[in-house]
Amino acid sequence: MNRDEAYNFAYLDENTKRMIRRALLKAVAIPGHQVPFGAREMPLPYGWGTGGIQVTAAVLGAGDVLKVIDQGADDTTNAVSIRRFFNRVAGVETTTHTGDATIIQTRHRIPEAALTEAQILVYQVPMPEPLFRLEPRLAETKRMHALADYGLMHVKLYEDIARHGHIATSYSYPVMVDGRYLMSPSPIPAFDNPKMDRMPALQLFGAGREKRIYAVPPYTEVRSLDFEDHPFRPHRANASCELCGSRSSYLDEVVTDDRGGRMFVCSDTDYCETRQEDQQTENAKGEAA
Amino acid sequence: MAYVAVKGGERAIGNAHAWLAETRRGDAAVSELEVAQIGQQLGLAVDRVMTEGSCHDRDLAALAIKQSKGDLIEAAFLLRAYRTTLPRFGYAEPLDTAAMLIRRRVSATYKDLPGGQVLGPTFDYTHRLLDFALAAAGEPPAPAPEVEAEAEDAVAPRVTELLSREGLMRREEDAAQEPADLTRQPLSFPAARSTRLQNLARGDEGFLLGLGYSTQRGYGNSHPFVGEIRQGSVTVCLTPPELGFEIEIGEIEVTECQMVNQFHGSRSEPPQFTRGYGLVLGHGERKAMSMALVDRALMAGELGEDRTAPAQDEEFVLLHSDNVEATGFVEHLKLPHYVDFQSELEVVRLMRATVASQAEPEQVEP
């Protein structure tokens, strides 16, 4: 793929990329801590992943292989659009195969396949502040983070249990990173939270509109908040994928008619397609034998 | 049962872009709008896009308006996305608006004043009657009468300066520090006044108008007067480090508004007037005035006034004024959220199941 020479490699100028890399280094050094950075205006709208795009632009090299997913899928319009953007301004190779990618930019999901030390997972983050629904003032949340004063969040979870019998947060489920900072995992389903814990891949988080970067270095402890008598319990639809039969992947519910018909399919399209291909190969082998 | 893929793809995007281009052009039988026509005849739209796009370039702003089909927020967004790719040479010296070549200058606090009142090209005293003659292309209007040379040469000191000399206007303190650059550094709180003003100058006209209006209606105790509004061209100067002295790099049109507000005084300060300040690129009087009202409201904290109204709440105002940020986050709700919604579905079903299992059998509705 030939890149558009009218723009610097990966769109941003080198000084801007250096500024973002400095913020990333600080973020890696203080796991889970939100580092303010001079987010730039990007040619895609805020909310479409400008933070993730800037982080990707800052870490992308000419030899990288990029995968972009939205809701777990490579073919959602926003993922297509971001992949095209980097195709044009960086000319890097892109892929839909999780295993082949060196950088994966994601919105709302963590791939089902386990990631490796050779990979970087870049999250698009709408609201980096995990406490924002409880305390909207940044000056105040900054103080709370400084003092590790997270009682407010525990009280909120306790009130959930008192009212509903269980914690009613199903995505953007808050986590403690390395036992120190409360962090928003971005709006991934709580189902994905356990994958963040001690993940071999570097996890980077970019929030463009809110101008914050944070990170979870490889093999760092990430614990979803819970109570001894109410342990963390991720949810998934109690069904299997209609296409590949998976009973362990996160499922999207697809409404098929207006009479209550519905089916479940894997949200991670690469995972699902790989399983289907493997099954076909197995079947072919079986028939040949 | 067919599984219909609701996830979009390459082809859908391509087709949508083609359709957009077609609707932008409209009926090909109607002659195409030229960028120069937008620059000349939709000048106030161009000014607004330059202001909210934080980029003084009439041609680019006009192009952005054409490309966005007249959606001015979209146009400001296009301009900002372009601006972000430009290298930063340095920072200009503060504009000297006292030395402005004035096209319009009005004060509501003084009937007459040194330099005089100059109405300029304003809608203020027009009757808002649709002019059907404009619907038919016609001859250009007769040229406006020339202004007497006296008004142009006369020195027009700023009204707030007149009050300051009498000791009635609170002196602004020079913080003696480089102003922040919001396009390079994130906001932090509490914000310096220069940072607040920068944010408001880039902010959405409608948002600031509503907030400014609310201060007049009792939400944030303010008693404003238009000390002065002036419009005209000012010289932009830059001191390149390698030269070490100031050089003029061009002229731009700006609108400046200084609101005069009463202040009852505090333990440390006597009763006096305080000022709210507004400055926008081009002609944007409504925005400059709104900005000045909100600027003054945000000074409540420093002046020891009660902070009770939304317009006085620094974080609320500054974090929600930027229309490119706001439109992005509001409109992103149309992006797919099925992963999150799926987990919400599961939790709502679980909660309903819990409620149903806890309910007494006789209380269960049939």
XYZ file of C-alpha atoms in Angstrom:
655
model
C 0.000 0.000 0.000
C 1.440 3.387 -1.005
C 1.069 6.021 1.631
C -0.112 9.551 0.949
C 3.120 11.546 0.838
C 1.270 14.815 1.517
C 1.226 13.875 5.210
C 3.975 12.933 7.602
C 4.200 9.200 8.377
C 1.118 8.304 10.450
C -0.366 11.808 10.009
C 1.065 13.520 13.104
C 4.295 15.502 12.879
C 7.359 14.085 14.612
C 7.294 16.578 17.503
C 3.717 15.676 18.307
C 4.513 11.975 18.201
C 7.449 12.578 20.540
C 5.165 14.432 22.956
C 2.714 11.492 22.908
C 5.522 8.973 23.409
C 6.713 10.907 26.465
C 3.195 10.745 27.889
C 3.093 7.015 27.083
C 6.401 6.397 28.861
C 5.135 8.193 31.932
C 1.899 6.219 31.740
C 3.788 2.924 31.568
C 5.943 3.989 34.515
C 2.857 4.699 36.655
C 0.407 1.919 35.739
C -3.222 3.033 35.732
C -2.425 6.705 36.314
C -4.006 9.151 33.862
C -1.386 11.338 32.197
C -2.652 14.594 30.651
C -1.343 15.122 27.135
C -1.700 17.702 24.397
C -4.223 15.791 22.327
C -4.473 17.167 18.816
C -7.509 17.719 16.687
C -7.701 14.801 14.340
C -9.517 14.464 11.033
C -11.924 12.001 12.650
C -14.487 13.258 15.161
C -14.099 13.090 18.917
C -15.818 9.940 20.088
C -14.704 8.049 16.997
C -11.395 7.076 18.586
C -9.155 10.132 18.310
C -7.259 9.137 21.461
C -6.601 5.611 20.235
C -5.632 6.916 16.802
C -3.083 9.312 18.294
C -1.583 6.566 20.460
C -1.430 4.218 17.479
C 0.151 6.956 15.343
C 2.791 7.512 18.029
C 3.790 3.843 18.386
C 3.345 2.740 14.778
C 6.428 1.864 12.749
C 6.728 1.116 9.057
C 7.114 -2.614 9.777
C 4.054 -2.930 11.977
C 0.958 -4.902 11.076
C -2.197 -3.153 12.226
C -5.552 -4.608 13.168
C -8.508 -2.392 14.048
C -11.660 -3.674 15.692
C -14.860 -2.051 16.895
C -17.289 -4.121 18.977
C -14.894 -7.015 18.386
C -15.355 -6.902 14.617
C -12.973 -5.848 11.863
C -15.744 -4.966 9.430
C -17.711 -2.424 11.479
C -17.729 0.907 9.639
C -15.614 2.759 12.183
C -12.966 0.046 12.218
C -12.902 0.078 8.418
C -12.546 3.835 8.433
C -9.650 3.909 10.944
C -7.853 1.058 9.140
C -8.189 2.985 5.882
C -6.886 6.118 7.553
C -3.652 4.406 8.625
C -3.433 2.660 5.305
C -3.439 6.038 3.652
C -1.238 8.092 5.978
C 1.175 5.370 7.124
C 0.942 2.789 4.345
C 1.354 -0.028 6.871
C 0.200 -3.555 6.346
C -3.188 -4.289 7.919
C -4.746 -7.550 8.953
C -7.891 -8.957 10.477
C -6.058 -11.891 12.088
C -5.379 -11.255 15.755
C -2.292 -13.474 15.691
C -0.694 -11.628 12.774
C -1.081 -8.125 14.198
C 1.646 -6.276 16.094
C -0.676 -3.410 17.044
C -4.384 -3.847 17.667
C -6.538 -0.781 18.089
C -9.848 -1.566 19.704
C -13.111 -0.029 20.728
C -15.157 -1.843 23.382
C -13.571 -5.307 23.216
C -10.469 -7.368 23.955
C -9.887 -10.104 21.368
C -10.770 -13.647 22.477
C -7.387 -15.044 21.382
C -4.657 -14.587 23.996
C -2.240 -11.784 23.124
C 1.552 -12.049 23.303
C 4.521 -9.968 24.417
C 5.082 -8.967 20.788
C 1.734 -7.176 20.606
C 0.361 -3.820 21.744
C -3.325 -3.355 22.459
C -4.499 0.256 22.006
C -7.873 1.089 23.562
C -10.103 3.957 22.460
C -11.372 5.597 25.636
C -14.376 7.937 25.875
C -14.232 8.779 29.597
C -10.860 7.990 31.214
C -11.970 9.016 34.698
C -13.461 5.959 36.439
C -15.043 8.171 39.095
C -16.768 10.645 36.794
C -20.313 9.471 37.481
C -19.704 9.807 41.200
C -17.660 13.018 41.135
C -17.709 15.081 37.935
C -15.064 17.583 39.064
C -11.591 16.778 37.781
C -9.870 18.812 40.472
C -11.629 16.631 43.048
C -10.998 13.273 41.317
C -7.342 14.201 40.945
C -7.194 14.613 44.720
C -8.990 11.305 45.227
C -6.486 9.485 43.008
C -3.566 11.155 44.762
C -4.837 9.912 48.132
C -6.068 6.573 46.723
C -9.372 7.631 48.225
C -11.696 5.222 46.426
C -14.297 4.760 49.149
C -16.913 6.438 46.952
C -16.647 3.674 44.350
C -16.885 0.932 46.959
C -19.970 2.588 48.416
C -21.511 2.717 44.944
C -20.889 -1.007 44.407
C -22.218 -1.750 47.900
C -25.388 0.220 47.144
C -25.813 -1.823 43.968
C -25.679 -4.995 46.027
C -28.046 -3.622 48.661
C -30.560 -2.618 45.984
C -30.236 -5.360 43.370
C -28.507 -8.180 45.206
C -25.493 -7.888 42.895
C -23.264 -5.309 41.242
C -25.185 -3.667 38.405
C -22.199 -2.457 36.384
C -21.835 -4.557 33.277
C -19.289 -2.638 31.210
C -16.631 -0.008 32.004
C -16.325 -2.068 35.168
C -13.705 -0.320 37.341
C -10.395 -2.045 38.025
C -7.487 -1.547 40.412
C -4.153 -1.542 38.637
C -1.075 -2.831 40.446
C -2.932 -2.307 43.730
C -2.660 1.453 43.450
C -4.746 3.276 40.850
C -8.439 2.884 40.128
C -8.781 2.734 36.346
C -11.501 2.644 33.755
C -10.988 -0.320 31.432
C -12.897 1.686 28.765
C -16.393 0.442 27.881
C -15.392 -3.164 27.344
C -17.884 -5.642 28.796
C -16.967 -6.786 32.294
C -16.588 -10.196 30.630
C -13.298 -8.935 29.165
C -11.876 -7.550 32.409
C -10.095 -10.765 33.476
C -8.130 -10.741 30.198
C -6.423 -7.525 31.283
C -4.904 -9.165 34.348
C -1.227 -10.056 33.806
C -1.678 -9.785 30.041
C 1.655 -10.365 28.237
C 0.849 -7.566 25.757
C 1.331 -3.881 26.535
C -2.030 -2.152 26.986
C -2.256 1.535 26.074
C -5.300 3.741 26.531
C -5.937 6.984 24.650
C -8.716 9.492 25.383
C -8.595 12.271 22.791
C -11.410 14.586 23.813
C -10.527 14.280 27.501
C -6.794 14.531 26.654
C -5.568 11.693 28.840
C -3.300 8.694 28.269
C -2.838 5.730 30.591
C -1.288 2.298 30.398
C -1.028 -1.178 31.859
C 2.454 -2.646 31.348
C 2.813 -6.359 30.524
C 2.149 -8.837 33.348
C 0.630 -6.171 35.617
C -2.048 -7.125 38.098
C -5.480 -5.784 37.109
C -8.215 -6.608 39.593
C -11.899 -5.892 39.079
C -13.369 -4.304 42.194
C -15.494 -6.622 44.305
C -16.201 -7.773 47.856
C -15.183 -11.008 49.593
C -18.809 -12.096 49.881
C -19.717 -10.750 46.449
C -16.879 -11.756 44.135
C -16.580 -10.240 40.662
C -18.753 -12.125 38.187
C -18.593 -11.301 34.487
C -21.708 -11.786 32.379
C -22.189 -13.327 28.999
C -25.318 -14.485 27.205
C -26.075 -18.057 28.246
C -25.913 -19.468 24.726
C -23.526 -20.736 22.107
C -22.498 -19.066 18.874
C -24.800 -19.973 16.000
C -21.906 -19.911 13.529
C -18.977 -21.567 15.324
C -20.643 -23.078 18.370
C -18.375 -21.371 20.899
C -19.711 -21.524 24.458
C -16.954 -19.375 25.916
C -16.730 -16.312 23.681
C -18.618 -13.072 24.173
C -21.803 -13.110 22.095
C -23.781 -10.481 20.224
C -27.509 -10.956 20.197
C -28.907 -10.593 16.691
C -32.621 -10.026 16.309
C -33.763 -11.968 13.274
C -37.432 -11.022 12.945
C -40.160 -9.018 14.659
C -41.674 -12.037 16.415
C -39.020 -12.431 19.083
C -36.648 -14.454 16.933
C -33.020 -14.000 17.823
C -29.705 -15.714 17.530
C -26.305 -15.339 19.139
C -23.028 -14.930 17.293
C -19.471 -14.230 18.395
C -18.681 -10.556 18.788
C -15.046 -11.303 17.849
C -15.358 -11.954 14.108
C -11.761 -13.158 13.643
C -12.114 -15.671 16.481
C -15.388 -16.929 15.016
C -14.113 -17.197 11.434
C -10.928 -18.962 12.531
C -13.003 -21.521 14.442
C -15.284 -22.075 11.461
C -12.288 -22.597 9.163
C -10.711 -25.037 11.626
C -13.973 -26.971 11.833
C -14.170 -27.196 8.035
C -10.582 -28.458 7.886
C -11.401 -31.018 10.589
C -14.493 -32.146 8.700
C -12.572 -32.407 5.439
C -9.918 -34.508 7.209
C -12.619 -36.672 8.724
C -14.236 -37.294 5.335
C -10.874 -38.010 3.710
C -9.982 -40.535 6.416
C -33.253 -18.264 8.908
C -30.922 -15.829 7.265
C -28.370 -14.046 9.349
C -28.353 -10.501 7.984
C -25.013 -8.845 8.641
C -25.756 -5.489 10.201
C -22.094 -4.704 10.372
C -21.193 -2.290 7.589
C -18.339 -2.539 5.237
C -16.144 -1.055 2.600
C -18.862 -0.808 -0.014
C -21.377 0.892 2.266
C -18.878 3.616 3.154
C -17.895 4.164 -0.456
C -21.496 4.459 -1.554
C -22.361 6.804 1.297
C -19.470 9.094 0.372
C -20.535 9.142 -3.252
C -24.105 9.999 -2.289
C -22.885 12.726 0.035
C -20.821 14.282 -2.760
C -23.845 14.172 -5.029
C -26.168 15.851 -2.527
C -23.525 18.449 -1.743
C -23.469 19.518 -5.364
C -27.276 19.463 -5.580
C -29.070 19.971 -8.871
C -26.374 20.231 -11.536
C -28.626 22.589 -13.489
C -28.036 25.209 -10.773
C -24.637 26.863 -11.077
C -22.027 25.691 -8.592
C -21.184 27.871 -5.590
C -17.687 29.283 -5.811
C -15.463 29.466 -2.745
C -14.858 33.144 -3.475
C -18.609 33.787 -3.390
C -18.829 32.239 0.077
C -15.892 34.366 1.235
C -17.472 37.527 -0.105
C -21.190 37.002 0.438
C -21.389 34.695 3.456
C -18.692 36.576 5.355
C -20.214 36.156 8.817
C -20.376 32.396 8.377
C -16.709 32.486 7.353
C -15.888 34.562 10.433
C -17.646 32.123 12.731
C -15.857 29.153 11.219
C -12.488 30.904 11.539
C -13.190 31.727 15.191
C -14.444 28.315 16.256
C -11.909 26.630 13.983
C -9.149 28.729 15.616
C -7.587 29.524 12.268
C -7.560 32.888 10.527
C -7.780 31.986 6.865
C -10.824 33.204 4.963
C -10.225 31.036 1.910
C -9.849 27.808 3.865
C -12.874 28.643 6.023
C -14.936 29.332 2.889
C -13.797 26.042 1.374
C -14.741 24.253 4.600
C -18.237 25.787 4.439
C -18.661 24.592 0.873
C -17.417 21.112 1.734
C -19.660 20.874 4.805
C -22.774 21.928 2.893
C -23.059 24.966 5.154
C -22.879 23.027 8.436
C -20.736 25.509 10.350
C -19.699 23.173 13.151
C -18.634 20.577 10.596
C -16.770 23.373 8.782
C -14.975 24.437 11.986
C -14.069 20.789 12.497
C -12.588 20.543 8.981
C -10.592 23.700 9.559
C -9.261 22.476 12.909
C -8.271 19.136 11.442
C -6.294 21.006 8.803
C -4.829 23.454 11.299
C -3.503 20.632 13.429
C -1.155 19.586 10.601
C 0.483 23.015 10.346
C 3.897 23.500 11.957
C 4.033 26.015 14.806
C 6.562 28.784 14.116
C 6.020 30.684 17.318
C 3.593 32.885 19.171
C 2.579 36.385 18.141
C 2.911 39.370 20.425
C -0.346 40.428 22.142
C -2.607 42.298 19.711
C -2.820 46.022 20.393
C -6.540 46.574 19.957
C -6.216 50.192 21.150
C -4.386 50.852 17.879
C -7.134 49.165 15.831
C -8.133 50.634 12.487
C -11.789 50.917 13.429
C -14.759 49.969 11.238
C -17.240 49.895 14.070
C -17.056 51.098 17.611
C -19.937 51.569 20.006
C -20.192 52.203 23.705
C -23.377 51.827 25.725
C -21.941 53.554 28.761
C -21.121 56.923 27.227
C -23.159 58.993 24.802
C -20.051 60.370 23.226
C -16.425 59.729 23.850
C -12.996 60.405 22.370
C -12.808 58.773 18.970
C -16.588 58.902 18.604
C -19.191 56.206 18.056
C -18.976 54.492 14.678
C -21.934 52.295 13.730
C -20.252 50.503 10.851
C -21.881 47.738 8.790
C -24.390 46.502 11.390
C -27.783 44.793 11.330
C -28.656 46.623 14.556
C -31.047 49.195 13.175
C -32.304 47.368 10.112
C -35.947 46.342 9.978
C -36.051 42.584 9.718
C -38.299 42.530 6.683
C -37.475 39.949 4.069
C -36.059 41.827 1.101
C -37.564 40.054 -1.858
C -35.466 42.140 -4.200
C -32.483 40.050 -3.060
C -34.149 36.927 -4.411
C -33.626 38.240 -7.919
C -30.054 38.885 -8.951
C -29.682 42.575 -9.586
C -27.251 45.420 -9.741
C -24.808 45.733 -6.849
C -25.983 48.242 -4.215
C -24.860 51.852 -4.459
C -21.541 52.398 -2.667
C -21.823 53.506 0.969
C -20.849 57.132 1.637
C -17.193 57.612 2.573
C -16.471 58.173 6.267
C -14.996 61.557 7.105
C -11.254 61.278 7.538
C -11.510 62.716 11.049
C -12.997 59.576 12.560
C -10.330 57.337 11.086
C -7.414 59.390 12.305
C -8.783 60.118 15.726
C -7.336 58.181 18.630
C -9.987 55.997 20.219
C -8.861 55.119 23.737
C -10.594 52.133 25.234
C -13.550 52.916 27.455
C -12.301 50.652 30.205
C -9.057 52.649 30.184
C -11.056 55.837 30.820
C -12.626 54.207 33.874
C -9.308 52.803 35.037
C -7.736 56.245 35.045
C -10.401 57.325 37.509
C -9.650 54.291 39.657
C -13.169 52.942 39.076
C -12.122 49.906 37.065
C -10.415 46.988 38.669
C -6.884 46.683 37.313
C -6.079 43.386 35.677
C -2.973 41.851 37.073
C -0.373 40.678 34.628
C 0.250 37.106 35.661
C 3.715 37.491 34.099
C 3.606 33.979 32.735
C 3.311 32.552 29.247
C -0.325 31.876 28.437
C -1.118 28.202 27.928
C -1.879 26.941 24.429
C -5.003 24.816 24.586
C -4.308 23.295 21.194
C -1.076 21.862 22.622
C -1.761 21.396 26.333
C -4.776 19.877 28.054
C -6.982 21.917 30.367
C -6.334 21.630 34.065
C -8.239 23.142 36.946
C -8.365 25.710 38.348
C -7.589 27.345 34.993
C -5.772 30.638 34.534
C -7.834 33.492 33.107
C -5.824 33.465 29.888
C -6.646 29.779 29.518
C -10.321 30.427 30.168
C -10.404 33.204 27.591
C -8.706 30.992 25.048
C -11.251 28.269 25.662
C -14.156 30.703 25.358
C -12.751 32.220 22.154
C -12.773 28.750 20.557
C -16.098 27.887 22.188
C -19.440 27.419 20.530
C -21.339 30.631 19.914
C -24.697 29.102 20.807
C -23.433 27.589 24.060
C -21.862 30.868 25.175
C -24.927 32.824 24.090
C -27.172 30.651 26.266
C -24.823 30.847 29.236
C -24.334 34.603 28.873
C -28.090 35.042 28.627
C -28.593 32.996 31.793
C -26.368 35.419 33.723
C -28.703 38.239 32.700
C -31.713 36.319 33.932
C -30.513 35.850 37.472
C -28.321 32.760 37.180
C -25.138 34.419 38.372
C -25.623 37.865 39.664
C -24.335 40.144 36.920
C -25.115 43.730 35.993
C -23.333 44.195 32.708
C -22.970 47.201 30.454
C -21.311 47.201 27.089
C -18.358 49.428 27.857
C -17.236 49.081 24.319
C -17.459 46.947 21.236
C -14.927 47.570 18.515
C -14.408 45.935 15.180
C -11.616 46.524 12.723
C -8.187 45.450 11.674
C -5.194 45.049 13.926
C -1.575 44.350 13.142
C -0.102 40.992 14.106
C 3.512 41.161 15.255
C 5.971 38.370 15.891
C 9.420 38.370 17.430
C 11.458 35.643 15.747
C 14.081 34.409 18.221
C 16.802 34.629 15.581
C 16.043 38.341 15.008
C 15.303 39.366 18.572
C 13.045 42.237 17.531
C 9.407 42.558 16.577
C 8.288 42.388 12.946
C 4.811 42.885 11.472
C 3.529 39.778 9.753
C 0.067 40.905 8.687
C -3.303 42.333 9.575
C -6.410 40.547 10.765
C -9.958 41.637 11.463
C -11.212 41.119 14.997
C -14.175 42.039 17.189
C -13.473 42.984 20.795
C -16.026 43.463 23.554
C -15.372 44.813 27.006
C -18.283 44.495 29.393
C -18.353 46.662 32.487
C -19.840 45.003 35.550
C -20.539 46.312 38.973
C -18.696 44.737 41.872
C -19.808 45.377 45.435
C -16.361 45.060 46.880
C -14.878 42.613 49.331
C -12.771 42.795 52.476
C -9.647 43.389 50.436
C -11.059 45.420 47.561
C -13.280 48.550 47.407
C -16.463 48.654 45.325
C -15.537 49.184 41.694
C -16.238 48.022 38.188
C -14.884 44.786 36.843
C -14.587 43.754 33.251
C -15.574 40.788 31.170
C -13.597 40.366 28.004
C -14.443 38.918 24.616
C -12.422 38.712 21.415
C -13.191 36.834 18.208
C -11.771 36.701 14.704
C -13.641 38.681 12.039
C -17.065 40.090 12.820
C -18.726 38.195 15.626
C -20.376 40.611 17.944
C -22.866 38.186 19.460
C -20.102 35.751 20.299
C -17.755 38.451 21.639
C -20.497 39.796 23.922
C -21.498 36.355 25.165
C -17.870 35.516 25.800
C -17.439 38.700 27.844
C -20.481 37.860 29.983
C -19.257 34.339 30.654
C -15.696 35.519 31.314
C -17.025 37.840 34.013
C -19.244 35.155 35.491
C -16.236 32.831 35.755
C -14.378 35.415 37.810
C -16.775 34.833 40.705
C -14.264 32.614 42.496
C -11.410 35.112 42.338
C -13.666 37.972 43.448
C -15.048 36.036 46.395
C -18.608 36.026 45.055
C -20.912 33.053 45.641
C -20.635 30.486 42.879
C -24.166 29.211 42.435
C -24.982 29.412 38.719
C -23.858 27.180 35.846
C -22.095 30.089 34.099
C -19.912 30.562 37.195
C -18.851 26.933 37.262
C -15.452 26.804 35.626
C -15.314 23.082 34.947
C -18.879 22.979 33.690
C -18.364 25.854 31.276
C -14.879 25.124 29.989
C -15.334 21.392 29.523
C -18.550 21.773 27.540
C -17.934 24.856 25.410
C -16.043 23.237 22.561
C -18.487 22.289 19.839
C -16.114 19.988 17.986
C -15.605 17.965 21.177
C -19.280 18.125 22.051
C -20.599 17.162 18.644
C -18.144 14.289 18.501
C -19.215 12.775 21.791
C -22.931 13.365 21.294
C -22.884 11.990 17.765
C -20.699 9.011 18.633
C -23.810 7.534 20.231
C -24.787 6.449 16.729
C -21.717 4.247 16.482
C -22.411 0.632 17.355
C -22.666 -0.123 21.058
C -23.985 -3.652 20.826
C -21.268 -5.148 22.983
C -22.141 -2.868 25.890
C -25.825 -3.141 25.194
C -25.527 -6.925 25.244
C -24.079 -6.837 28.735
C -26.833 -4.423 29.780
C -29.398 -6.882 28.405
C -27.888 -9.672 30.469
C -27.875 -7.587 33.636
C -31.430 -6.305 33.180
C -32.638 -9.866 32.608
C -30.769 -10.991 35.702
C -32.242 -8.157 37.767
C -35.732 -8.989 36.525
C -35.181 -12.643 37.364
C -33.969 -11.694 40.845
C -37.009 -9.489 41.417
C -39.360 -12.206 40.170
C -37.808 -14.873 42.386
C -37.994 -12.621 45.458
C -41.587 -11.537 44.931
C -44.295 -13.224 46.974
C -46.408 -15.499 44.749
C -49.645 -13.577 45.483
C -48.002 -10.297 44.532
C -46.977 -11.547 41.132
C -49.183 -10.058 38.471
C -50.831 -12.560 36.168
